[in-house]
PDB file of C-alpha atoms in Angstrom:
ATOM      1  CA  UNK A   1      20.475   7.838  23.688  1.00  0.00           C
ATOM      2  CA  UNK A   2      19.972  10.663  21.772  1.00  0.00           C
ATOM      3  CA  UNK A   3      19.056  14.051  23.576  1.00  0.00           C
ATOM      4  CA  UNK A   4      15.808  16.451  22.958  1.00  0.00           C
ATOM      5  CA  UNK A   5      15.257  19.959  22.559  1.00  0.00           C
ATOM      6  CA  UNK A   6      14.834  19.984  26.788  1.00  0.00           C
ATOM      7  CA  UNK A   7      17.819  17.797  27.474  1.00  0.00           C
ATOM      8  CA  UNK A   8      15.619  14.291  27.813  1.00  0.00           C
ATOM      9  CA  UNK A   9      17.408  11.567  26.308  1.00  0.00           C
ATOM     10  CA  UNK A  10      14.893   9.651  23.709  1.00  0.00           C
ATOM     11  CA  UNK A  11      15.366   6.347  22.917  1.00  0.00           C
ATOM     12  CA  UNK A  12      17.343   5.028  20.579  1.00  0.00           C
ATOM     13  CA  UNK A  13      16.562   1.957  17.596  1.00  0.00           C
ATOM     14  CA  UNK A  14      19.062   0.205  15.572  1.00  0.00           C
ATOM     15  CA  UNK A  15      21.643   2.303  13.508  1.00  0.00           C
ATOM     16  CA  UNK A  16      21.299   4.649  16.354  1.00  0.00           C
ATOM     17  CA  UNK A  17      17.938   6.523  14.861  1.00  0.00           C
ATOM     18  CA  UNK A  18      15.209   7.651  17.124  1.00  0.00           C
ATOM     19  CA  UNK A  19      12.686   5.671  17.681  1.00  0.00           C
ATOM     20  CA  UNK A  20       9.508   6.322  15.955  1.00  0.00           C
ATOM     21  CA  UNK A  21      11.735   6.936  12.709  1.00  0.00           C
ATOM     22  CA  UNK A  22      12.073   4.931   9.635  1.00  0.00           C
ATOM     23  CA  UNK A  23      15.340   4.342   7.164  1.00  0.00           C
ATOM     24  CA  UNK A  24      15.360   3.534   3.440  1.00  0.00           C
ATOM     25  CA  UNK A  25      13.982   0.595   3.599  1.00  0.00           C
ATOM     26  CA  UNK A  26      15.794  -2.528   2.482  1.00  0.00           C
ATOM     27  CA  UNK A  27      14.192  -4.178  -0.584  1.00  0.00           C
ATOM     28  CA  UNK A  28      13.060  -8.019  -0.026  1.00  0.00           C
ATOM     29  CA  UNK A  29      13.476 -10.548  -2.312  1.00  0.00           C
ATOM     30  CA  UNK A  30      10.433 -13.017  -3.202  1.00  0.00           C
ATOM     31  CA  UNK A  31      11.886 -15.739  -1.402  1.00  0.00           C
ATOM     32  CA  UNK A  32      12.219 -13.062   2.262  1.00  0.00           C
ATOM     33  CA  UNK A  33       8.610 -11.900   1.469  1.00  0.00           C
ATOM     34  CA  UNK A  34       7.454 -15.705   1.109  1.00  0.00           C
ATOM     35  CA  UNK A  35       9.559 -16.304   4.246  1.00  0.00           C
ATOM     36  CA  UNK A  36       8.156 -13.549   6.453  1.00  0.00           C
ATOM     37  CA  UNK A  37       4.630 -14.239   5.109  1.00  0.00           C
ATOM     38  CA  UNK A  38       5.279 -17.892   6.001  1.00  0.00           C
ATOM     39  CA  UNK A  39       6.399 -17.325   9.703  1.00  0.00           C
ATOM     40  CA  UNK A  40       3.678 -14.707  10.623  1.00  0.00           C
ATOM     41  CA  UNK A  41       1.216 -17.234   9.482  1.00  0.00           C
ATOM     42  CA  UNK A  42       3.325 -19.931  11.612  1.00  0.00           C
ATOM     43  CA  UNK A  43       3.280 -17.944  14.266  1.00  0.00           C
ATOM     44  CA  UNK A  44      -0.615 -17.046  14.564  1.00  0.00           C
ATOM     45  CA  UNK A  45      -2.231 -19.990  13.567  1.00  0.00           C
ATOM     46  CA  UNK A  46       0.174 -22.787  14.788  1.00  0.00           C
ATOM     47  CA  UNK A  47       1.042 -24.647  12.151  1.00  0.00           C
ATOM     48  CA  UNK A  48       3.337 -27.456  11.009  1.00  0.00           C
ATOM     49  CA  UNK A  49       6.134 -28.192   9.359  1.00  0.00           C
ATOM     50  CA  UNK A  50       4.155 -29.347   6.274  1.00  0.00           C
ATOM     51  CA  UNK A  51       1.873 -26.969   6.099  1.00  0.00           C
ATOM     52  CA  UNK A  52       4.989 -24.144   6.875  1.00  0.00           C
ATOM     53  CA  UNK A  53       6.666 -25.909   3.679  1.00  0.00           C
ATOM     54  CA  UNK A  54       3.300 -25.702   1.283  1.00  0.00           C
ATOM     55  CA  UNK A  55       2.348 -22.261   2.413  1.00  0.00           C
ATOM     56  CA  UNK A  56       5.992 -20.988   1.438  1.00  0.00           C
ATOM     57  CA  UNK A  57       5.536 -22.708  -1.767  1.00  0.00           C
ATOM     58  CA  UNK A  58       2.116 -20.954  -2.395  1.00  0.00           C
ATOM     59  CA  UNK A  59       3.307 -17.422  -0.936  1.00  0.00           C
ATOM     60  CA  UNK A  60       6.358 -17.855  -3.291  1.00  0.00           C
ATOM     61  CA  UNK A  61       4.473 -18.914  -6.136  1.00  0.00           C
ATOM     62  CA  UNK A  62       2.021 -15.829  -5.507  1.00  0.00           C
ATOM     63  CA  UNK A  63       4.558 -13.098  -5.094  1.00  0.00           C
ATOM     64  CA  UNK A  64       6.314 -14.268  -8.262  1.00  0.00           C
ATOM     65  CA  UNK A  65       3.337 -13.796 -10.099  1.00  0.00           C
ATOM     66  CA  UNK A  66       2.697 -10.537  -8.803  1.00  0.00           C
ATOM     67  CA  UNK A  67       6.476  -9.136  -9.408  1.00  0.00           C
ATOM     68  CA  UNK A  68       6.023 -10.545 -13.484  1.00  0.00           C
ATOM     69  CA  UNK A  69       2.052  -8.724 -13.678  1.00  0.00           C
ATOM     70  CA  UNK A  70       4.565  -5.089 -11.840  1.00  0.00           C
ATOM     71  CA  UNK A  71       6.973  -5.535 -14.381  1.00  0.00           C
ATOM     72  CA  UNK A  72       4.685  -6.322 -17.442  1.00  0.00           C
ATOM     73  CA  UNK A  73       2.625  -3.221 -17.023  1.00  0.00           C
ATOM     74  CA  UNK A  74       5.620  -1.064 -16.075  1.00  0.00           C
ATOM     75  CA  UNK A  75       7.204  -1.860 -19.207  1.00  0.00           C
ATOM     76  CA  UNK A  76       4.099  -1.048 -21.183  1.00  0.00           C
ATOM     77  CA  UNK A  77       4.259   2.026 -19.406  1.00  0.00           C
ATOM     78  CA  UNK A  78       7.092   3.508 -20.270  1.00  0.00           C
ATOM     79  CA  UNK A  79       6.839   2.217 -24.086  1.00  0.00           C
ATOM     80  CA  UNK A  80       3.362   4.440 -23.839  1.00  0.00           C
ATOM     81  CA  UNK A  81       1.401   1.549 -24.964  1.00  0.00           C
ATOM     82  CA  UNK A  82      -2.641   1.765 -24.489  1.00  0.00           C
ATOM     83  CA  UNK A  83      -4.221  -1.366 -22.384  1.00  0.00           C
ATOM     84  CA  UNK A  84      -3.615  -3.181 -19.142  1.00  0.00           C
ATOM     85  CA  UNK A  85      -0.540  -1.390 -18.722  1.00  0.00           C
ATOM     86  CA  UNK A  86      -1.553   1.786 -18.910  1.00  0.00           C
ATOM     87  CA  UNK A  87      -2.856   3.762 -15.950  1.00  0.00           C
ATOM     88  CA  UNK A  88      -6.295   5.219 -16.621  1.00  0.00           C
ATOM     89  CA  UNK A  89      -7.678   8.532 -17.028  1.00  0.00           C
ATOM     90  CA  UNK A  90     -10.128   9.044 -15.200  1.00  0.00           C
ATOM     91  CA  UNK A  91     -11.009  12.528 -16.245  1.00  0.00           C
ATOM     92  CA  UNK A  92     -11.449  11.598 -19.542  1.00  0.00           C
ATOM     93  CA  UNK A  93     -13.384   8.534 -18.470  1.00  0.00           C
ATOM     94  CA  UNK A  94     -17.750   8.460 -19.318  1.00  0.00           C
ATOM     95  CA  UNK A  95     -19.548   7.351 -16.170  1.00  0.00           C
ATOM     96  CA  UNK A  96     -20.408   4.264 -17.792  1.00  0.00           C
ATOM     97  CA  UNK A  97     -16.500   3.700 -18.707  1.00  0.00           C
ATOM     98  CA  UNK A  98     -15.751   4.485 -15.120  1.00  0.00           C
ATOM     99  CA  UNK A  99     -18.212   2.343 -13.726  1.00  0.00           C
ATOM    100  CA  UNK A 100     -17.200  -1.147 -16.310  1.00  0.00           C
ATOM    101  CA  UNK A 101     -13.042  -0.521 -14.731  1.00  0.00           C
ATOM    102  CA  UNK A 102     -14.088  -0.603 -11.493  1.00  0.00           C
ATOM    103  CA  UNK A 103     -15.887  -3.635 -12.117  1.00  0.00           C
ATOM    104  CA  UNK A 104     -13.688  -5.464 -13.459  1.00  0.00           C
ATOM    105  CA  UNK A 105     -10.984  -4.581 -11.019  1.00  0.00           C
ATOM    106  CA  UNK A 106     -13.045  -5.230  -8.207  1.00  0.00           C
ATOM    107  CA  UNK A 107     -13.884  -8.906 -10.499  1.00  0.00           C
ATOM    108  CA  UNK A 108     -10.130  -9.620 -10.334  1.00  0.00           C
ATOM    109  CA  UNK A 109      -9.887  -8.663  -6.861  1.00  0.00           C
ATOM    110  CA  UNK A 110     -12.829 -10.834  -5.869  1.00  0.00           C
ATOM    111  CA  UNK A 111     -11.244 -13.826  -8.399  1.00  0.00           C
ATOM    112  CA  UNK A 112      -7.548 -13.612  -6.549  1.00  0.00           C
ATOM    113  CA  UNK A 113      -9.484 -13.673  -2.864  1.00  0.00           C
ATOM    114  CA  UNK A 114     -10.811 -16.959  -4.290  1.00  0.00           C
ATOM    115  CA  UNK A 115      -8.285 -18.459  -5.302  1.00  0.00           C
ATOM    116  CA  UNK A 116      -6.037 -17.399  -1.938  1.00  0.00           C
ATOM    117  CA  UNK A 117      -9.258 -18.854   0.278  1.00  0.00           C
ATOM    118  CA  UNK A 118      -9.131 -22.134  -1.437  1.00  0.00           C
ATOM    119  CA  UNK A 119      -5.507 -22.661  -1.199  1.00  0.00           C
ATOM    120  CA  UNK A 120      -5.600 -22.031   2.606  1.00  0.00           C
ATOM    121  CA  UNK A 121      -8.055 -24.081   3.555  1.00  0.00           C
ATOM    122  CA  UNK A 122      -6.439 -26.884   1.694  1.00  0.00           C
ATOM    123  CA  UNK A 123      -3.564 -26.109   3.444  1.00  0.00           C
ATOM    124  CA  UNK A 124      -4.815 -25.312   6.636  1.00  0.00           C
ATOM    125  CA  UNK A 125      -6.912 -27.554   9.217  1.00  0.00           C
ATOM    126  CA  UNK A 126     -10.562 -26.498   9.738  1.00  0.00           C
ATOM    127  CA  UNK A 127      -9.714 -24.624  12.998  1.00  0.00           C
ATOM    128  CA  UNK A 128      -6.792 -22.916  11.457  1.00  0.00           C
ATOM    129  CA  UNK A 129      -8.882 -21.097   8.449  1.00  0.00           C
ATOM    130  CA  UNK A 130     -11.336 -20.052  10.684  1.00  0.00           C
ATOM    131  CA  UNK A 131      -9.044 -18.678  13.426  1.00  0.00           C
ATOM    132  CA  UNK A 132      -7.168 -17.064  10.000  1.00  0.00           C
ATOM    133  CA  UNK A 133     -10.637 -15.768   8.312  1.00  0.00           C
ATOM    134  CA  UNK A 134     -11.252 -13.821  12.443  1.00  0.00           C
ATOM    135  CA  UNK A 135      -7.941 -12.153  11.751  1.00  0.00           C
ATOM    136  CA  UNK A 136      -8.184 -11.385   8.140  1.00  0.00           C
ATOM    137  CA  UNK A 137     -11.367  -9.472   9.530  1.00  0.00           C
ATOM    138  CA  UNK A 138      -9.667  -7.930  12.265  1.00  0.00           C
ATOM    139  CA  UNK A 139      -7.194  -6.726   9.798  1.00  0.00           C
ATOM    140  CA  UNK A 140      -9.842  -5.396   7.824  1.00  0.00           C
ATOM    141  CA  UNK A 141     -11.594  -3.533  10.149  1.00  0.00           C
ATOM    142  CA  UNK A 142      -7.718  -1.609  11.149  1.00  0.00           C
ATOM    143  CA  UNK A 143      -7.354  -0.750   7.552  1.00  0.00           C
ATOM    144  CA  UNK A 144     -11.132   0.858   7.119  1.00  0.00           C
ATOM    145  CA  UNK A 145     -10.413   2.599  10.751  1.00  0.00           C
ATOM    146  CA  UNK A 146      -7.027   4.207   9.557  1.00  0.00           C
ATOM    147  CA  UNK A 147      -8.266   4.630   5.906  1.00  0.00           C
ATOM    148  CA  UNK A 148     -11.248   7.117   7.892  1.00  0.00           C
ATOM    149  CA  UNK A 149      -8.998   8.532  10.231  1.00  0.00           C
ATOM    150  CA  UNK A 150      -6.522   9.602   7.044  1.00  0.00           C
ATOM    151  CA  UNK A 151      -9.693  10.969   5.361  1.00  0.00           C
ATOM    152  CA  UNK A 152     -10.783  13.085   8.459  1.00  0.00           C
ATOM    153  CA  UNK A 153      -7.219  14.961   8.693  1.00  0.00           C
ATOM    154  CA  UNK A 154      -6.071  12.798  12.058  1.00  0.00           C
TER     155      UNK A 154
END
């Protein structure tokens, strides 16, 4: 245990930090990621063997795809090319510009929820995706809460 400005010994986590603090992080490969993903979801909503086994395959599958869009548009980045790659400028953006990227982001957004709710309820049974859509909520509803706490100063 390691001791405070008062002499009180403060708990200790792995590597002998403090609790409360973080190391570099370690990156994860897409097959860890897929695996973590998997069990959480194994873990909440009960599921089986097969459906551990095709939700791997889908998170894997995902992630993949995600790593290859990160790398395409970082590449395009640093050759300075205009286009998907290229972050926008908002400053020098018209309203109307503004308004059609945030559209179309929000689009894609709306397109990739689709596509994740229709492979989970193929993969999961009936009380399964509703159980997970009353979590994905709940997770939702965290992430506004801290998004207005960081936005008030707390």
């Amino acid at each position: 245990m390691a001791q405070g400005p008062q002499g009180q010994q403060r708990p200790q986590g792995p590597q002998g930090q403090q609790q409360g603090q973080r190391g570099p992080r370690q990156r994860m490969n897409p097959e860890q990621i897929a695996k973590m993903q998997t069990e959480r979801f194994a873990k909440s909503l009960d599921l089986s063997e097969e459906q551990q086994k095709k939700l791997y395959d889908y998170n894997l599958n995902n992630i993949k795809k995600q790593q290859e869009e990160r790398e395409k548009m970082r590449a395009q980045r640093e050759q300075g090319q205009q286009g998907q790659g290229q972050r926008p400028d908002f400053r020098n953006m018209s309203e109307a510009d503004r308004e059609a990227f945030f559209k179309q982001m929000q689009e894609q957004r709306k397109a990739q929820e689709a596509a994740e709710d229709k492979a989970y309820k193929e993969i999961f049974t009936e009380a399964q995706y509703k159980k997970w859509q009353k979590l994905k909520k709940q997770q939702e509803m965290r992430q506004r809460q801290m998004m207005q706490q960081r936005m008030q100063g707390g």
